[in-house]
């Protein structure tokens, strides 16, 4: 693609666009990251002292268990990604290419696990599988299954089930934009199905597979909640838990926590480069997109497809949700048997409880953040894809780093950055601050989806428009944006969902007296009120699912690939 | 679509119109611990004095992280921790304001800082919570708990994740260094389970997954008992661990007078009765604890805050490596054999 381009009136964005994208990323992502990095080099730099150069890194290597934690974190994240691919890629194919009855519902089932806050899902599995839990009461959980689940395997499985939706949606969006010409040619020339996958589909899908895999990998690498709840039995020593410990127990050690986080950053950059190197060979395939043409499935195959999707739905959603809903209905436990009630739901919407306000705050913030991410991420991805290699790498790295850091580190960085004595804008302590944090932490979704779509888009159309005298804004609005539509819609959905459930940034950055659903749930937990917490989680998921269901009926989100 | 995005953006910007965060006369309170309690006392304070309060609520650990991130431009006037160690750590760095409230004489002896930088607003005791049907068989002494042959139905919140349990382990380890580590290693060997948080452990207790919760914070258990849950709180005879909840004024506050008034208000009988109603032990000796708790405090031990600040990191690290993450049963047996 780059080779074919000539200087002059090409599809390359103008200097103004490039500087706008770089400046926005520099202020939003690079500035807090830089402050953190400076602190890890000079622990008291912000206090005006330049002593103790590199001391955090020296102390870092005296951390006991460091190699073990690093190894655990890496293998856990890699295993999670592999399992998520295994679950997600077939789902993406079924959604994009097969005439599957009930497809809208199937797509919702991919999104449902993303809606659940990971620690709620983990806790639901605990409630389900622990000795004397719901599972034991109903059927009796076999001991080997229990041992298997509360180990490395179970933690990996729980995390993969929570995030395979990313892969499924990414692969679906990519397949929808894939022109069928090459497939048709290969099939007519007598290629077998496996050959077709190996030589054509996988190489063309590679950007989408790797980009979404990267998201899953980074989420697992920086996730704290799932291993914290499930991993205590599994005895998994992971880096984010160590970082969390450094930041929340005395002595709070921001420099060492940051130094430790820079290891995670290194891993993230490494995986970004590897994934970029792997996708270099796979280019675009010109031609019109597949549109509405679908593979007919025989009844047996359709049943098999639904068994796959349905099985995943049961494991990832139905079981934990059943446990969650059951918990929210428990009045009290007598002799280990629950008495049922609806009062926790009623209590949520009493004006004094603040439940309704928290829900509205969450939905508003998440919608705003998702819109900003989709628009901003799409623009940045476009600029990155159509500019030189160096600029592209810098932009990609900047946008991906906040995702690789544990949220608490990123939040501390944002506080350092926007509460600094030299900052004159009064952003810190307002809802705007939380919005910025969401955008910074989750803009990588939009970039990953849009980046994969852009790699398959040929810049010739843009060049043609420019040479015919269209302005750059018109090119962006009338050529790039419509083609990116499905990818950005998918990014909007996942960003919206994860922002509704986001906990760590919310707790540390919310202005006084304002709550989101996640902090509401967390506070109920802290007070030992599991049932109210689960009731709020149920309502939040219900409302989010309804919104997604309604959005799917609008043309933009219906994910048709035709331009 | 461009128009849709533009409209959504505009709506978002209007919707997120910021409120002004640096009002000169607003008191900023960072509080850990029961949220309804802090909210009620802050509201009562505003009603009594006319001073509006911005309450920021999180766990002690999260508050520490936020205070550290705001070190170069402090925002808070008052901190209310659920752990004395946190307050002692801030005192050590010279970040607390010395102040003696009028209520000082009425407060329980040696719950507060002798140097008058922080004052106990109340306290919780950490002991063992059990299911009522297990209470009769439950051991009465820490040494008997540590000697249990089968601990598979016993759970403990992870001390590196739950602040109160962390304080509990540090206090026991300072009081009886070798017995504590050997004892927990033995319990772990006998099958004791770790939970990520207090509430998760309490949930397991209610559901019958566990019989006993070691390191239970008593006021949370009394709340459950008041709701009718069949639980009981036990305080082993050697002494339960007292965890005070200190209130302090940050030295950097631009509003010392309002802050002092707030501390006075928190220690006044009216607020202390609210503390008691939340099942915490009130700091004032002349305010009665809740009926569920009972008038008399059991025998308790308390960590020397100076030693605790210095040793906390090492103790929790040792617990994490030797007990929670012990690589093998043999390593645990070695740790368990360190004492008779």
PDB file of N, CA and C in Angstrom, chain A residues 134 321-330 333 338 340 531:
ATOM      1  N   UNK A 134     -24.656 -22.397  44.973  1.00  0.00           N
ATOM      2  CA  UNK A 134     -25.876 -22.717  44.238  1.00  0.00           C
ATOM      3  C   UNK A 134     -25.721 -24.027  43.465  1.00  0.00           C
ATOM      4  N   UNK A 321     -25.068 -15.048  35.290  1.00  0.00           N
ATOM      5  CA  UNK A 321     -26.216 -14.158  35.501  1.00  0.00           C
ATOM      6  C   UNK A 321     -27.249 -14.813  36.407  1.00  0.00           C
ATOM      7  N   UNK A 322     -27.438 -16.118  36.218  1.00  0.00           N
ATOM      8  CA  UNK A 322     -28.402 -16.810  37.078  1.00  0.00           C
ATOM      9  C   UNK A 322     -27.958 -16.696  38.533  1.00  0.00           C
ATOM     10  N   UNK A 323     -26.671 -16.921  38.772  1.00  0.00           N
ATOM     11  CA  UNK A 323     -26.161 -16.804  40.136  1.00  0.00           C
ATOM     12  C   UNK A 323     -26.335 -15.383  40.651  1.00  0.00           C
ATOM     13  N   UNK A 324     -26.041 -14.407  39.765  1.00  0.00           N
ATOM     14  CA  UNK A 324     -26.141 -13.005  40.167  1.00  0.00           C
ATOM     15  C   UNK A 324     -27.582 -12.643  40.511  1.00  0.00           C
ATOM     16  N   UNK A 325     -28.502 -13.027  39.642  1.00  0.00           N
ATOM     17  CA  UNK A 325     -29.907 -12.689  39.877  1.00  0.00           C
ATOM     18  C   UNK A 325     -30.413 -13.398  41.132  1.00  0.00           C
ATOM     19  N   UNK A 326     -30.013 -14.673  41.285  1.00  0.00           N
ATOM     20  CA  UNK A 326     -30.437 -15.396  42.488  1.00  0.00           C
ATOM     21  C   UNK A 326     -29.949 -14.676  43.742  1.00  0.00           C
ATOM     22  N   UNK A 327     -28.676 -14.239  43.705  1.00  0.00           N
ATOM     23  CA  UNK A 327     -28.135 -13.515  44.862  1.00  0.00           C
ATOM     24  C   UNK A 327     -28.918 -12.239  45.145  1.00  0.00           C
ATOM     25  N   UNK A 328     -29.341 -11.554  44.067  1.00  0.00           N
ATOM     26  CA  UNK A 328     -30.018 -10.280  44.263  1.00  0.00           C
ATOM     27  C   UNK A 328     -31.410 -10.474  44.843  1.00  0.00           C
ATOM     28  N   UNK A 329     -31.910 -11.703  44.784  1.00  0.00           N
ATOM     29  CA  UNK A 329     -33.263 -11.965  45.280  1.00  0.00           C
ATOM     30  C   UNK A 329     -33.250 -12.573  46.677  1.00  0.00           C
ATOM     31  N   UNK A 330     -32.048 -12.809  47.210  1.00  0.00           N
ATOM     32  CA  UNK A 330     -31.980 -13.456  48.507  1.00  0.00           C
ATOM     33  C   UNK A 330     -32.310 -12.464  49.613  1.00  0.00           C
ATOM     34  N   UNK A 333     -30.276 -15.929  54.565  1.00  0.00           N
ATOM     35  CA  UNK A 333     -29.998 -17.355  54.505  1.00  0.00           C
ATOM     36  C   UNK A 333     -30.324 -17.960  55.858  1.00  0.00           C
ATOM     37  N   UNK A 338     -31.790 -20.154  51.110  1.00  0.00           N
ATOM     38  CA  UNK A 338     -32.193 -18.761  50.953  1.00  0.00           C
ATOM     39  C   UNK A 338     -33.703 -18.546  51.090  1.00  0.00           C
ATOM     40  N   UNK A 340     -36.521 -15.750  49.710  1.00  0.00           N
ATOM     41  CA  UNK A 340     -36.467 -14.831  48.563  1.00  0.00           C
ATOM     42  C   UNK A 340     -37.226 -13.540  48.830  1.00  0.00           C
ATOM     43  N   UNK A 531     -26.519  -8.591  48.351  1.00  0.00           N
ATOM     44  CA  UNK A 531     -27.759  -8.661  47.581  1.00  0.00           C
ATOM     45  C   UNK A 531     -28.048  -7.351  46.863  1.00  0.00           C
TER      46      UNK A 531
END
